[in-house]
């Protein structure tokens, strides 16, 4: 179904026919706009940005590209097409028709999942708020803003569900989503990684690679939900999420490429003095962003996750293609745990181990991306490999949060940690150094000295296209 752009809130959910919901959303909208003005990208709000806007939800050609001022972006509510006679694929209700309304007994659990998902969207915009002024190119600036407006739309997607299906408590939660603030001591965002800072572009590119990829896996699990409106919402969000991960993967790939070129040109590993970022320093940033993103999957054993699954609220990644009973009442799964100060593999009930199951799929996906960066290094003839640290390294959630683990996966003492952590995670001085490289480059087709140009532009435009009109 095409989206009616004449309406105040573009949508393909027949909002015009649901006056109560439309009014509720119209009341929420000014609060969103105020939040965007206060917490969205600093500066550039009056600039024309070459953005992609969702104009339909079919697989081909859902996106239209054109110049838009960010406050005029048409944030709307788009659900993927309904699947006819969709059946629940897992859990206690497996085989029953998918729900168009929420069973009363599951409202609390489902609301919590939707609020947690929704909270990450504005949080990431807040984290990235200051990056516009130090963008390495107009191409990258445009990509940042594309990510930001789409995270805003993902907030709308969750708020639609809260307003449409949860009554008064849903409305209160929707308001609270605009009140929490990333990193705020009194009213922080819900999940740890979304209260960290994204102070520079290396962090931003790592974030879009590692943290947005958590988004992919969580959204894919929610896309399996028995609650059909959530499933359809998440399916459409995933099409947008792909671009965010593209920004991260190609972005880090371009930094790696630039570093390799500087290493060869100057015959040194230490390219800092030539305005580049050492591979060793990139490894430290990788260690940080990977470990805080691993925390986002929750504890290895979780009754919450088991309940979500049995209730039919949240499935596994690619639930339908899995070759098992989709109920897991007697199944086992091997997970990594700490036992008597050793890291061991243990069989546990699969139902309790669903967070770890999802984390495993995520880790494999991250490893593929890191492999592609390593190809760039190898092709340059340089003998260095970026690596994912052990899953227990630098964790704040789960079994390993109680111990200190080296990147190789050895449990170490606090004293060893204190001695070595500067070799594994970026130090204050290194973060400061990366900060000094962050100088805005705004001439079309020009790039900062620490990142290579991309292989191609956006939507068949040239690399030197004026992606943001600053004049
Ligand atoms: N930080 O039973 P457990 C995205 C809490 S990213 C702080 O293991 P559960 C995006 C937990 O709440 C995807 N607290 O937790 C990316 C629980 O509290 P209670 C976002 C944490 O429920 C980039 C306790 O610890 N979507 O879209 O199994 C840009 C015990 O834990 C954390 C979702 O996350 C943490 N990291 O699993 C923009 C999907 N982890 O019960 C967007 C929805 C756990 O003791 N969320 N806790 O009070 C979920 O499915 C689950 O809430 C989680 C946690 C997987 C996150």
Coordinates of C-alpha atoms and ligand atoms in Angstrom, one line a residue:
X1 CA 0.0 0.0 0.0
X2 CA 1.4 3.5 -0.9
X3 CA 1.9 6.0 1.9
X4 CA -0.4 9.0 1.9
X5 CA 2.0 12.0 2.2
X6 CA -0.8 14.5 2.4
X7 CA -1.5 13.4 6.0
X8 CA 0.2 14.9 8.9
X9 CA 1.7 11.6 9.9
X10 CA 2.6 9.6 6.8
X11 CA 1.5 6.0 7.4
X12 CA 0.3 2.8 5.8
X13 CA -1.8 1.8 8.8
X14 CA -5.1 3.6 7.9
X15 CA -4.5 6.1 10.6
X16 CA -7.2 8.3 9.1
X17 CA -9.8 5.7 10.1
X18 CA -8.7 5.5 13.7
X19 CA -9.4 9.0 15.0
X20 CA -8.6 8.2 18.6
X21 CA -5.1 6.9 17.7
X22 CA -4.5 9.7 15.2
X23 CA -5.3 12.3 17.9
X24 CA -3.0 10.6 20.4
X25 CA -0.2 10.6 17.9
X26 CA -0.8 14.2 16.9
X27 CA -0.5 15.1 20.6
X28 CA 2.7 13.2 20.9
X29 CA 4.2 14.7 17.7
X30 CA 5.0 18.2 19.1
X31 CA 6.9 16.6 21.9
X32 CA 8.9 14.6 19.4
X33 CA 9.6 17.7 17.4
X34 CA 10.7 19.6 20.5
X35 CA 13.0 16.6 21.5
X36 CA 14.4 16.6 17.9
X37 CA 15.2 20.3 18.1
X38 CA 16.8 20.0 21.5
X39 CA 18.5 16.6 21.3
X40 CA 18.8 15.9 17.5
X41 CA 21.8 16.8 15.4
X42 CA 23.4 20.1 16.7
X43 CA 23.5 22.6 13.8
X44 CA 22.6 21.8 10.2
X45 CA 18.8 21.8 10.9
X46 CA 18.2 24.5 8.3
X47 CA 20.4 22.8 5.7
X48 CA 19.2 20.8 2.7
X49 CA 20.3 17.2 3.1
X50 CA 20.2 14.5 0.4
X51 CA 18.1 12.0 2.3
X52 CA 16.2 8.8 1.6
X53 CA 12.6 8.8 2.8
X54 CA 10.4 5.7 2.9
X55 CA 7.6 6.1 0.4
X56 CA 6.2 2.6 0.2
X57 CA 6.9 -0.7 1.9
X58 CA 7.4 -3.1 -1.0
X59 CA 10.8 -4.7 -1.4
X60 CA 11.6 -2.8 -4.6
X61 CA 11.8 0.9 -4.5
X62 CA 10.5 1.8 -1.1
X63 CA 12.9 4.6 -0.8
X64 CA 12.9 8.0 -2.5
X65 CA 15.9 10.3 -2.5
X66 CA 15.8 14.1 -2.4
X67 CA 16.9 17.2 -0.6
X68 CA 15.1 17.7 2.8
X69 CA 15.7 19.8 5.8
X70 CA 15.8 17.4 8.7
X71 CA 13.0 19.0 10.7
X72 CA 10.8 18.5 7.6
X73 CA 11.7 14.8 7.3
X74 CA 8.4 12.8 7.0
X75 CA 8.7 10.6 10.0
X76 CA 5.9 8.1 9.7
X77 CA 4.5 4.7 10.5
X78 CA 5.2 2.0 8.0
X79 CA 4.5 -1.7 8.5
X80 CA 5.7 -4.4 6.2
X81 CA 2.9 -6.0 4.2
X82 CA 0.8 -8.4 6.2
X83 CA 1.4 -12.1 5.6
X84 CA -1.9 -13.8 4.9
X85 CA -2.9 -16.3 7.6
X86 CA 0.3 -15.9 9.4
X87 CA 0.8 -18.6 12.1
X88 CA 2.9 -18.3 15.3
X89 CA 6.1 -20.1 14.6
X90 CA 7.4 -20.9 18.2
X91 CA 6.6 -21.2 21.9
X92 CA 3.5 -22.4 23.7
X93 CA 1.2 -20.9 21.0
X94 CA 3.0 -22.4 18.0
X95 CA 0.7 -23.1 15.1
X96 CA -2.1 -20.7 16.3
X97 CA -3.0 -17.7 14.2
X98 CA -0.8 -14.6 14.8
X99 CA -2.4 -12.0 17.1
X100 CA -3.7 -8.7 15.9
X101 CA -4.4 -7.7 19.5
X102 CA -2.3 -8.4 22.6
X103 CA -3.5 -11.1 25.0
X104 CA -4.2 -9.4 28.3
X105 CA -1.8 -11.6 30.3
X106 CA 1.2 -10.7 28.0
X107 CA 0.7 -6.9 28.0
X108 CA 3.3 -6.2 30.7
X109 CA 6.0 -8.3 29.2
X110 CA 5.4 -7.0 25.6
X111 CA 5.3 -3.4 26.8
X112 CA 8.6 -3.9 28.4
X113 CA 10.2 -5.3 25.2
X114 CA 8.7 -2.5 23.1
X115 CA 9.8 0.2 25.5
X116 CA 13.4 -1.2 25.7
X117 CA 13.6 -1.3 21.9
X118 CA 12.1 2.1 21.5
X119 CA 14.4 3.6 24.1
X120 CA 17.5 2.8 22.1
X121 CA 16.4 4.8 19.1
X122 CA 16.3 8.3 20.5
X123 CA 19.3 7.4 22.7
X124 CA 21.5 6.9 19.7
X125 CA 20.5 10.2 18.2
X126 CA 21.4 11.9 21.5
X127 CA 24.8 10.1 21.5
X128 CA 25.6 11.3 18.0
X129 CA 24.3 14.8 18.4
X130 CA 27.6 16.6 18.2
X131 CA 29.2 14.8 15.3
X132 CA 28.0 17.0 12.5
X133 CA 30.6 19.7 12.9
X134 CA 33.6 17.2 12.7
X135 CA 32.4 15.1 9.8
X136 CA 35.2 13.9 7.5
X137 CA 33.2 14.7 4.4
X138 CA 29.8 15.8 3.1
X139 CA 29.2 12.2 2.1
X140 CA 29.7 11.0 5.7
X141 CA 27.7 13.9 7.1
X142 CA 24.8 12.9 5.0
X143 CA 25.1 9.3 6.2
X144 CA 25.1 10.5 9.8
X145 CA 21.9 12.4 9.3
X146 CA 20.3 9.5 7.4
X147 CA 21.0 7.3 10.3
X148 CA 19.7 9.9 12.7
X149 CA 16.4 10.6 11.0
X150 CA 15.8 6.8 10.6
X151 CA 16.4 6.2 14.3
X152 CA 13.8 8.9 14.8
X153 CA 11.4 7.0 12.6
X154 CA 12.1 3.8 14.6
X155 CA 11.1 5.7 17.7
X156 CA 7.8 6.5 15.9
X157 CA 7.4 2.8 15.0
X158 CA 7.5 1.8 18.7
X159 CA 5.4 4.8 19.8
X160 CA 2.7 3.8 17.3
X161 CA 2.5 0.4 19.0
X162 CA 2.4 1.9 22.5
X163 CA -0.3 4.3 21.6
X164 CA -2.2 1.9 19.4
X165 CA -2.3 -1.1 21.7
X166 CA -1.5 -0.2 25.3
X167 CA -4.0 2.5 26.2
X168 CA -3.0 4.9 29.0
X169 CA 0.1 3.2 30.2
X170 CA 1.3 3.0 26.6
X171 CA 0.8 6.8 26.3
X172 CA 2.8 7.3 29.5
X173 CA 5.6 5.1 28.3
X174 CA 5.7 7.1 24.9
X175 CA 6.1 10.3 26.9
X176 CA 8.9 8.8 29.0
X177 CA 10.8 7.9 25.8
X178 CA 11.1 11.6 25.1
X179 CA 12.2 12.4 28.7
X180 CA 15.0 9.9 29.4
X181 CA 18.4 11.2 28.2
X182 CA 21.5 9.3 27.2
X183 CA 24.1 9.4 29.9
X184 CA 22.0 11.4 32.3
X185 CA 22.7 10.4 35.9
X186 CA 19.1 11.0 37.0
X187 CA 17.1 9.8 34.1
X188 CA 19.3 7.6 31.9
X189 CA 18.5 5.4 28.8
X190 CA 17.6 1.8 29.7
X191 CA 20.5 -0.2 28.3
X192 CA 24.2 0.4 29.1
X193 CA 25.7 1.0 25.7
X194 CA 23.2 3.7 25.0
X195 CA 24.5 5.8 27.9
X196 CA 28.1 5.7 26.6
X197 CA 29.5 8.7 24.6
X198 CA 30.0 8.7 20.9
X199 CA 32.5 11.6 20.9
X200 CA 34.3 11.1 17.6
X201 CA 33.7 9.6 14.2
X202 CA 35.8 6.5 14.9
X203 CA 33.4 5.7 17.7
X204 CA 30.4 6.5 15.5
X205 CA 31.6 4.1 12.8
X206 CA 32.4 1.4 15.4
X207 CA 28.9 2.0 16.9
X208 CA 27.1 1.6 13.6
X209 CA 29.0 -1.6 13.0
X210 CA 28.7 -3.2 16.4
X211 CA 25.8 -1.6 18.2
X212 CA 23.5 -1.2 15.2
X213 CA 24.2 -4.9 14.5
X214 CA 22.7 -5.7 17.9
X215 CA 19.7 -3.8 16.6
X216 CA 19.6 -6.1 13.6
X217 CA 19.5 -9.3 15.7
X218 CA 17.1 -7.9 18.3
X219 CA 14.7 -6.6 15.6
X220 CA 14.9 -9.9 13.7
X221 CA 13.9 -11.8 16.9
X222 CA 11.0 -9.4 17.5
X223 CA 10.0 -9.8 13.8
X224 CA 9.2 -13.4 14.7
X225 CA 6.7 -12.2 17.3
X226 CA 3.2 -13.6 17.6
X227 CA 2.0 -10.0 17.9
X228 CA 1.7 -9.3 14.2
X229 CA 1.9 -5.5 14.3
X230 CA 5.2 -5.7 16.1
X231 CA 6.5 -8.3 13.6
X232 CA 5.5 -6.2 10.6
X233 CA 7.0 -3.0 12.2
X234 CA 10.3 -4.7 12.8
X235 CA 10.4 -6.3 9.4
X236 CA 10.3 -2.9 7.8
X237 CA 12.8 -1.4 10.3
X238 CA 15.3 -4.0 9.3
X239 CA 15.4 -2.7 5.7
X240 CA 16.5 0.7 7.1
X241 CA 18.9 -0.9 9.6
X242 CA 20.9 -2.4 6.8
X243 CA 22.1 1.0 5.7
X244 CA 23.3 1.8 9.3
X245 CA 25.5 -1.3 9.3
X246 CA 26.7 -0.5 5.8
X247 CA 27.9 2.9 7.2
X248 CA 29.8 1.2 9.9
X249 CA 31.3 -1.6 7.9
X250 CA 32.4 0.5 4.9
X251 CA 33.4 3.4 7.2
X252 CA 35.8 1.3 9.3
X253 CA 37.0 -0.4 6.1
X254 CA 37.9 3.1 4.7
X255 CA 39.8 4.0 7.9
X256 CA 41.7 0.7 7.6
X257 CA 42.5 1.4 4.0
X258 CA 43.7 4.9 4.7
X259 CA 45.9 3.7 7.5
X260 CA 47.4 1.0 5.3
X261 CA 48.2 3.6 2.6
X262 CA 49.9 5.8 5.2
X263 CA 51.9 2.9 6.6
X264 CA 53.2 2.0 3.2
X265 CA 53.9 5.5 2.2
X266 CA 55.9 6.3 5.3
X267 CA 57.1 2.8 6.1
X268 CA 55.9 2.8 9.7
X269 CA 53.2 1.3 11.9
X270 CA 52.8 4.6 13.6
X271 CA 50.8 6.8 11.4
X272 CA 49.5 9.2 14.0
X273 CA 52.1 11.8 13.2
X274 CA 50.9 11.6 9.5
X275 CA 47.3 12.3 10.6
X276 CA 46.1 8.6 10.5
X277 CA 44.8 6.1 13.1
X278 CA 47.1 3.2 13.9
X279 CA 45.7 -0.3 13.4
X280 CA 46.6 -1.0 17.1
X281 CA 44.4 1.9 18.2
X282 CA 41.6 0.7 16.0
X283 CA 41.8 -2.6 17.7
X284 CA 41.3 -0.9 21.1
X285 CA 38.2 0.9 19.8
X286 CA 36.9 -2.4 18.4
X287 CA 37.5 -4.1 21.8
X288 CA 35.4 -1.4 23.5
X289 CA 32.5 -1.2 21.1
X290 CA 32.3 -5.0 20.7
X291 CA 32.2 -5.7 24.4
X292 CA 29.6 -3.0 25.3
X293 CA 27.5 -4.3 22.4
X294 CA 27.8 -7.9 23.7
X295 CA 26.3 -6.7 27.0
X296 CA 23.1 -5.7 25.1
X297 CA 22.1 -9.3 24.7
X298 CA 21.5 -9.7 28.4
X299 CA 22.7 -12.5 30.7
X300 CA 23.7 -16.0 29.4
X301 CA 20.8 -17.5 31.4
X302 CA 17.6 -15.5 31.5
X303 CA 14.2 -16.5 32.6
X304 CA 13.0 -13.2 31.0
X305 CA 14.2 -14.5 27.6
X306 CA 12.7 -17.9 28.2
X307 CA 9.3 -16.4 29.1
X308 CA 9.3 -14.1 26.1
X309 CA 9.9 -17.1 23.9
X310 CA 7.3 -19.4 25.5
X311 CA 4.8 -16.6 25.4
X312 CA 5.5 -16.1 21.7
X313 CA 6.7 -12.5 22.1
X314 CA 10.3 -12.8 20.9
X315 CA 11.7 -15.6 18.8
X316 CA 15.2 -16.7 17.7
X317 CA 17.1 -15.3 14.8
X318 CA 15.7 -17.0 11.6
X319 CA 13.2 -19.0 13.8
X320 CA 11.4 -20.5 10.9
X321 CA 14.4 -22.0 9.2
X322 CA 15.6 -23.8 12.4
X323 CA 15.3 -27.6 12.4
X324 CA 13.8 -28.3 15.8
X325 CA 10.5 -28.3 17.7
X326 CA 10.5 -24.4 18.2
X327 CA 9.4 -25.0 21.8
X328 CA 12.7 -26.1 23.3
X329 CA 11.2 -27.7 26.4
X330 CA 13.8 -30.5 26.4
X331 CA 16.6 -29.0 24.4
X332 CA 20.1 -28.2 25.6
X333 CA 22.5 -25.5 24.4
X334 CA 26.2 -25.0 25.2
X335 CA 27.1 -21.7 26.7
X336 CA 30.2 -20.0 28.1
X337 CA 30.2 -19.6 31.8
X338 CA 32.5 -18.8 34.7
X339 CA 32.9 -21.7 37.1
X340 CA 35.3 -21.6 40.0
X341 CA 37.3 -18.8 38.4
X342 CA 37.6 -20.7 35.1
X343 CA 35.8 -20.0 31.8
X344 CA 34.1 -23.2 30.8
X345 CA 31.6 -24.5 28.3
X346 CA 28.4 -25.9 29.9
X347 CA 25.2 -27.5 28.6
X348 CA 22.2 -25.6 29.8
X349 CA 18.5 -25.7 29.1
X350 CA 18.1 -24.1 25.6
X351 CA 15.1 -22.2 26.8
X352 CA 17.1 -20.3 29.4
X353 CA 20.0 -19.8 27.0
X354 CA 18.2 -17.8 24.4
X355 CA 20.2 -14.6 25.0
X356 CA 23.4 -16.5 24.4
X357 CA 22.0 -18.2 21.3
X358 CA 21.3 -14.8 19.8
X359 CA 24.7 -13.5 20.9
X360 CA 26.3 -16.4 19.1
X361 CA 24.7 -15.5 15.8
X362 CA 25.7 -11.9 16.4
X363 CA 29.4 -12.9 17.1
X364 CA 29.5 -14.9 13.9
X365 CA 28.2 -12.0 11.9
X366 CA 30.7 -9.6 13.5
X367 CA 33.5 -12.0 12.7
X368 CA 32.6 -12.0 9.0
X369 CA 32.8 -8.2 8.9
X370 CA 36.2 -8.1 10.7
X371 CA 37.3 -10.7 8.2
X372 CA 36.5 -8.2 5.4
X373 CA 38.5 -5.5 7.1
X374 CA 41.4 -7.9 7.4
X375 CA 41.2 -8.6 3.6
X376 CA 41.9 -4.9 3.1
X377 CA 45.0 -5.1 5.3
X378 CA 46.2 -8.3 3.6
X379 CA 45.7 -6.9 0.1
X380 CA 47.8 -3.9 1.2
X381 CA 50.6 -6.5 2.0
X382 CA 50.6 -5.7 5.7
X383 CA 51.0 -8.3 8.3
X384 CA 48.4 -7.5 10.9
X385 CA 45.0 -8.8 11.8
X386 CA 42.1 -7.1 13.7
X387 CA 40.4 -9.6 16.1
X388 CA 37.3 -9.9 18.1
X389 CA 38.3 -10.2 21.8
X390 CA 37.0 -13.0 23.9
X391 CA 33.3 -12.7 24.7
X392 CA 34.1 -12.4 28.4
X393 CA 36.4 -9.4 27.9
X394 CA 35.2 -6.1 29.5
X395 CA 31.7 -7.3 30.2
X396 CA 29.3 -5.5 32.6
X397 CA 26.3 -7.9 32.1
X398 CA 26.3 -11.7 32.5
X399 CA 28.6 -14.2 34.1
X400 CA 31.9 -12.5 33.2
X401 CA 30.8 -9.2 34.7
X402 CA 32.0 -10.6 38.0
X403 CA 35.6 -11.3 36.8
X404 CA 38.3 -9.7 34.7
X405 CA 39.0 -11.4 31.4
X406 CA 41.9 -10.7 29.0
X407 CA 41.1 -10.3 25.3
X408 CA 42.5 -13.9 24.8
X409 CA 39.9 -15.2 27.3
X410 CA 42.0 -15.7 30.4
X411 CA 40.6 -14.8 33.8
X412 CA 43.1 -12.3 35.4
X413 CA 43.5 -10.5 38.7
X414 CA 42.3 -7.0 39.2
X415 CA 46.0 -5.9 39.4
X416 CA 46.7 -7.5 36.0
X417 CA 43.7 -5.8 34.6
X418 CA 44.8 -2.4 36.0
X419 CA 48.3 -3.0 34.5
X420 CA 47.1 -4.0 31.1
X421 CA 43.8 -2.3 30.4
X422 CA 45.6 0.6 28.7
X423 CA 46.9 -1.9 26.1
X424 CA 43.4 -3.2 25.4
X425 CA 41.1 -0.2 25.6
X426 CA 41.6 3.3 24.3
X427 CA 43.3 5.5 27.0
X428 CA 42.2 9.1 27.7
X429 CA 45.2 10.3 25.7
X430 CA 44.4 8.2 22.7
X431 CA 40.8 9.3 22.7
X432 CA 42.1 12.9 22.9
X433 CA 44.4 12.2 20.0
X434 CA 41.5 10.8 17.9
X435 CA 39.6 14.0 18.9
X436 CA 42.4 16.1 17.4
X437 CA 41.9 14.4 14.0
X438 CA 38.2 15.3 13.9
X439 CA 38.1 18.4 11.8
X440 CA 35.1 19.0 9.6
X441 CA 35.7 18.7 5.9
X442 CA 32.9 20.3 3.9
X443 CA 34.1 20.7 0.4
X444 CA 32.3 18.3 -1.9
X445 CA 34.5 15.4 -2.9
X446 CA 37.2 16.1 -0.2
X447 CA 37.9 13.7 2.7
X448 CA 39.7 14.0 6.0
X449 CA 43.2 12.6 6.1
X450 CA 42.3 9.6 8.3
X451 CA 39.7 8.0 6.1
X452 CA 39.7 6.9 2.4
X453 CA 36.9 8.0 0.1
X454 CA 34.1 5.4 -0.4
X455 CA 34.1 3.2 -3.5
X456 CA 30.9 4.9 -4.7
X457 CA 28.4 7.6 -3.8
X458 CA 24.8 7.3 -2.5
X459 CA 22.0 6.4 -5.0
X460 CA 24.3 6.5 -8.0
X461 CA 25.5 10.0 -7.3
X462 CA 29.2 10.8 -7.6
X463 CA 31.5 10.9 -4.5
X464 CA 31.8 14.7 -5.1
X465 CA 28.0 15.2 -5.1
X466 CA 26.8 18.0 -2.8
X467 CA 25.2 15.7 -0.2
X468 CA 24.5 18.5 2.2
X469 CA 24.0 22.1 1.0
X470 CA 26.0 24.3 3.3
X471 CA 26.2 27.4 1.1
Ligands
LIG1 N1 22.0 -2.8 30.2 O1 17.4 -11.4 32.2 P1 18.4 -10.5 31.6 C1 19.0 -1.1 18.5 C2 18.9 -6.0 32.8 S1 19.8 -2.1 19.7 C3 21.3 -2.5 31.3 O2 19.6 -11.1 31.0 P2 16.8 -9.9 29.5 C4 19.7 0.1 18.1 C5 17.6 -6.6 32.4 O3 16.7 -5.6 32.0 C6 18.5 -3.4 20.1 N2 20.5 -3.5 31.9 O4 17.7 -9.5 30.7 C7 21.1 0.0 17.9 C8 17.2 -7.3 33.6 O5 16.6 -6.4 34.5 P3 15.6 -6.9 35.7 C9 17.6 -2.9 21.2 C10 20.5 -4.7 31.3 O6 15.5 -9.3 29.8 C11 21.8 1.2 17.5 C12 18.5 -7.8 34.3 O7 19.5 -6.9 33.7 N3 16.5 -3.9 21.4 O8 17.9 -1.4 18.1 O9 16.8 -11.3 29.2 C13 21.1 2.3 17.3 C14 18.7 -9.2 34.0 O10 19.1 -9.5 32.6 C15 21.2 -5.0 30.2 C16 16.4 -4.8 22.4 O11 17.3 -4.8 23.3 C17 22.0 -4.0 29.6 N4 22.8 -4.2 28.5 O12 17.6 -9.3 28.3 C18 19.8 2.4 17.5 C19 15.3 -5.8 22.3 N5 21.0 -6.3 29.8 O13 14.6 -7.8 35.0 C20 19.0 1.3 17.9 C21 14.4 -5.7 23.5 C22 20.1 -6.8 30.8 O14 16.4 -7.6 36.7 N6 15.1 -6.1 24.7 N7 19.8 -5.8 31.6 O15 15.0 -5.6 36.1 C23 15.3 -7.4 25.2 O16 15.0 -8.3 24.5 C24 15.9 -7.6 26.5 O17 15.5 -6.5 27.3 C25 17.4 -7.6 26.6 C26 17.8 -8.0 28.0 C27 17.9 -8.7 25.6 C28 18.1 -6.3 26.3

